[in-house]
Short mmCIF file of C-alpha atoms in Angstrom, two decimals:
data_model
loop_
_atom_site.label_atom_id
_atom_site.label_comp_id
_atom_site.label_asym_id
_atom_site.label_seq_id
_atom_site.Cartn_x
_atom_site.Cartn_y
_atom_site.Cartn_z
CA LEU A 1 4.84 -8.63 -11.87
CA LEU A 2 4.22 -12.02 -10.30
CA ASN A 3 3.13 -13.43 -13.63
CA LYS A 4 6.63 -12.83 -15.02
CA GLU A 5 8.09 -15.14 -12.40
CA THR A 6 5.41 -17.82 -12.59
CA GLU A 7 5.03 -17.83 -16.37
CA SER A 8 8.75 -18.17 -16.90
CA LYS A 9 8.79 -21.40 -14.92
CA ASN A 10 5.38 -22.73 -16.06
CA LYS A 11 4.06 -22.71 -12.50
CA SER A 12 0.53 -21.98 -11.45
CA SER A 13 -0.14 -18.51 -10.02
CA THR A 14 -0.62 -20.04 -6.56
CA ALA A 15 2.80 -21.70 -6.49
CA PRO A 16 5.39 -20.35 -4.05
CA VAL A 17 7.70 -17.71 -5.49
CA ASN A 18 11.46 -18.06 -5.18
CA PRO A 19 12.56 -14.90 -3.29
CA LYS A 20 15.73 -14.49 -5.41
CA SER A 21 13.69 -14.65 -8.62
CA PHE A 22 11.10 -12.29 -7.16
CA LYS A 23 13.86 -9.82 -6.20
CA LYS A 24 15.31 -10.06 -9.72
CA VAL A 25 11.91 -9.23 -11.23
CA LEU A 26 11.56 -6.29 -8.83
CA ASP A 27 15.02 -5.00 -9.71
CA THR A 28 14.42 -5.16 -13.46
CA SER A 29 10.70 -4.43 -13.83
CA ILE A 30 9.52 -1.68 -11.53
CA LYS A 31 11.00 1.76 -12.22
CA ASN A 32 9.59 3.28 -9.03
CA LEU A 33 11.57 0.80 -6.94
CA SER A 34 14.95 1.57 -8.49
CA ARG A 35 16.37 2.88 -5.21
CA PHE A 36 15.70 -0.54 -3.65
CA ARG A 37 17.88 -2.37 -6.20
CA GLY A 38 20.69 -4.47 -4.87
CA TRP A 39 20.98 -5.89 -1.39
CA LYS A 40 21.36 -2.82 0.83
CA GLN A 41 19.16 -2.58 3.89
CA HIS A 42 16.09 -0.37 3.42
CA ASP A 43 13.04 0.64 5.39
CA ALA A 44 10.43 -2.12 5.04
CA HIS A 45 7.47 0.27 5.37
CA GLU A 46 8.77 2.52 2.57
CA PHE A 47 9.44 -0.49 0.36
CA THR A 48 5.96 -1.95 0.94
CA SER A 49 4.32 1.44 0.33
CA GLU A 50 6.16 1.94 -2.95
CA LEU A 51 5.60 -1.67 -4.02
CA LEU A 52 1.84 -1.40 -3.44
CA ASP A 53 1.68 1.95 -5.25
CA SER A 54 3.64 0.50 -8.18
CA LEU A 55 1.38 -2.55 -8.36
CA VAL A 56 -1.70 -0.30 -8.40
CA GLU A 57 -0.19 1.63 -11.31
CA GLU A 58 0.57 -1.60 -13.14
CA LEU A 59 -2.96 -2.87 -12.58
CA GLN A 60 -4.70 0.21 -14.00
CA PRO A 61 -7.36 -0.71 -16.57
CA PRO A 62 -6.01 -0.82 -20.11
CA THR A 63 -6.31 2.41 -22.05
CA SER A 64 -5.99 1.20 -25.63
CA LYS A 65 -6.03 -2.12 -27.45
CA GLU A 66 -4.88 -4.10 -24.41
CA SER A 67 -7.17 -6.91 -23.40
CA LYS A 68 -9.15 -6.26 -20.22
CA SER A 69 -8.32 -9.79 -19.08
CA SER A 70 -4.63 -8.90 -18.99
CA LYS A 71 -5.14 -6.83 -15.84
CA ILE A 72 -6.19 -8.29 -12.49
CA THR A 73 -9.17 -6.15 -11.46
CA THR A 74 -12.51 -6.69 -9.77
CA ASN A 75 -15.36 -4.22 -10.29
CA ASN A 76 -12.97 -1.36 -11.21
CA THR A 77 -11.04 -2.02 -8.00
CA ASN A 78 -7.65 -3.62 -8.35
CA ILE A 79 -6.66 -6.57 -6.21
CA VAL A 80 -4.18 -4.45 -4.21
CA ASP A 81 -6.89 -2.02 -3.13
CA THR A 82 -9.28 -4.89 -2.41
CA TYR A 83 -6.91 -6.17 0.28
CA PHE A 84 -4.89 -3.11 1.32
CA GLN A 85 -7.12 -0.04 1.01
CA THR A 86 -9.28 1.33 3.77
CA THR A 87 -11.32 4.47 4.32
CA ILE A 88 -10.74 6.52 7.44
CA LYS A 89 -13.33 9.08 8.48
CA THR A 90 -12.05 12.12 10.35
CA GLN A 91 -13.95 14.95 11.96
CA LEU A 92 -12.73 18.44 12.73
CA LYS A 93 -14.84 20.35 15.25
CA CYS A 94 -14.40 23.93 16.43
CA LYS A 95 -14.77 24.16 20.21
CA SER A 96 -15.70 27.87 19.98
CA CYS A 97 -18.56 27.87 17.47
CA GLY A 98 -19.36 24.15 17.18
CA TYR A 99 -18.78 24.03 13.39
CA GLN A 100 -17.69 20.59 12.29
CA ARG A 101 -16.35 19.13 9.07
CA ASN A 102 -16.28 15.43 8.24
CA MET A 103 -13.85 13.95 5.75
CA LYS A 104 -13.21 10.50 4.37
CA GLU A 105 -9.69 9.65 3.29
CA LEU A 106 -8.45 6.58 1.45
CA TYR A 107 -5.35 4.86 2.79
CA ARG A 108 -3.33 1.95 1.48
CA HIS A 109 -0.96 2.16 4.40
CA PHE A 110 -0.43 4.22 7.50
CA SER A 111 2.23 4.22 10.19
CA ILE A 112 1.47 3.30 13.74
CA ASP A 113 3.95 3.64 16.58
CA ILE A 114 4.30 0.58 18.77
CA GLN A 115 6.08 1.12 22.06
CA LYS A 116 8.72 -1.36 23.26
CA ASP A 117 6.35 -3.60 25.23
CA GLY A 118 3.19 -2.28 23.56
CA THR A 119 0.67 -4.01 21.34
CA ILE A 120 -0.50 -3.33 17.81
CA GLN A 121 -3.93 -2.46 19.22
CA GLU A 122 -2.37 0.17 21.48
CA GLY A 123 -0.60 1.66 18.45
CA ILE A 124 -3.87 1.75 16.50
CA ASN A 125 -5.68 3.35 19.45
CA LYS A 126 -2.96 6.03 19.66
CA PHE A 127 -3.20 6.68 15.90
CA PHE A 128 -6.96 7.30 16.16
CA LYS A 129 -6.87 9.14 19.51
CA GLU A 130 -8.72 12.46 19.58
CA GLU A 131 -6.38 15.41 19.48
CA GLN A 132 -6.57 19.16 19.95
CA LEU A 133 -5.41 21.25 16.98
CA GLN A 134 -4.15 24.81 17.40
CA VAL A 135 -5.40 27.40 14.92
#
């Protein structure tokens, strides 16, 4: 995606990207982002989530004659997951019998609520706060 913009102007991959050109590439290149075409206001979290998911799809290892160097990957992990993926471990525990189950889930993004005068850390603490589930 970014290569289309930088290659077309013979810039290095670390050069700044013109936002209008970047938007044009997004509008014409990524099918999953079609509802974000144009200049209407959209939810930034939804856009970022779909953009990251689309980039991961685009960066999948080649399946046929494509050169492996044409995809940006590191040790079977794409660059998006290197910087945006995390593992969250959750535990469910029955208060009656003591049975517990541990799970690990992969996340590229998750929503945290930040109150009007709250901090990001408070939002993260609330997201991970222990909760009682009803059966």
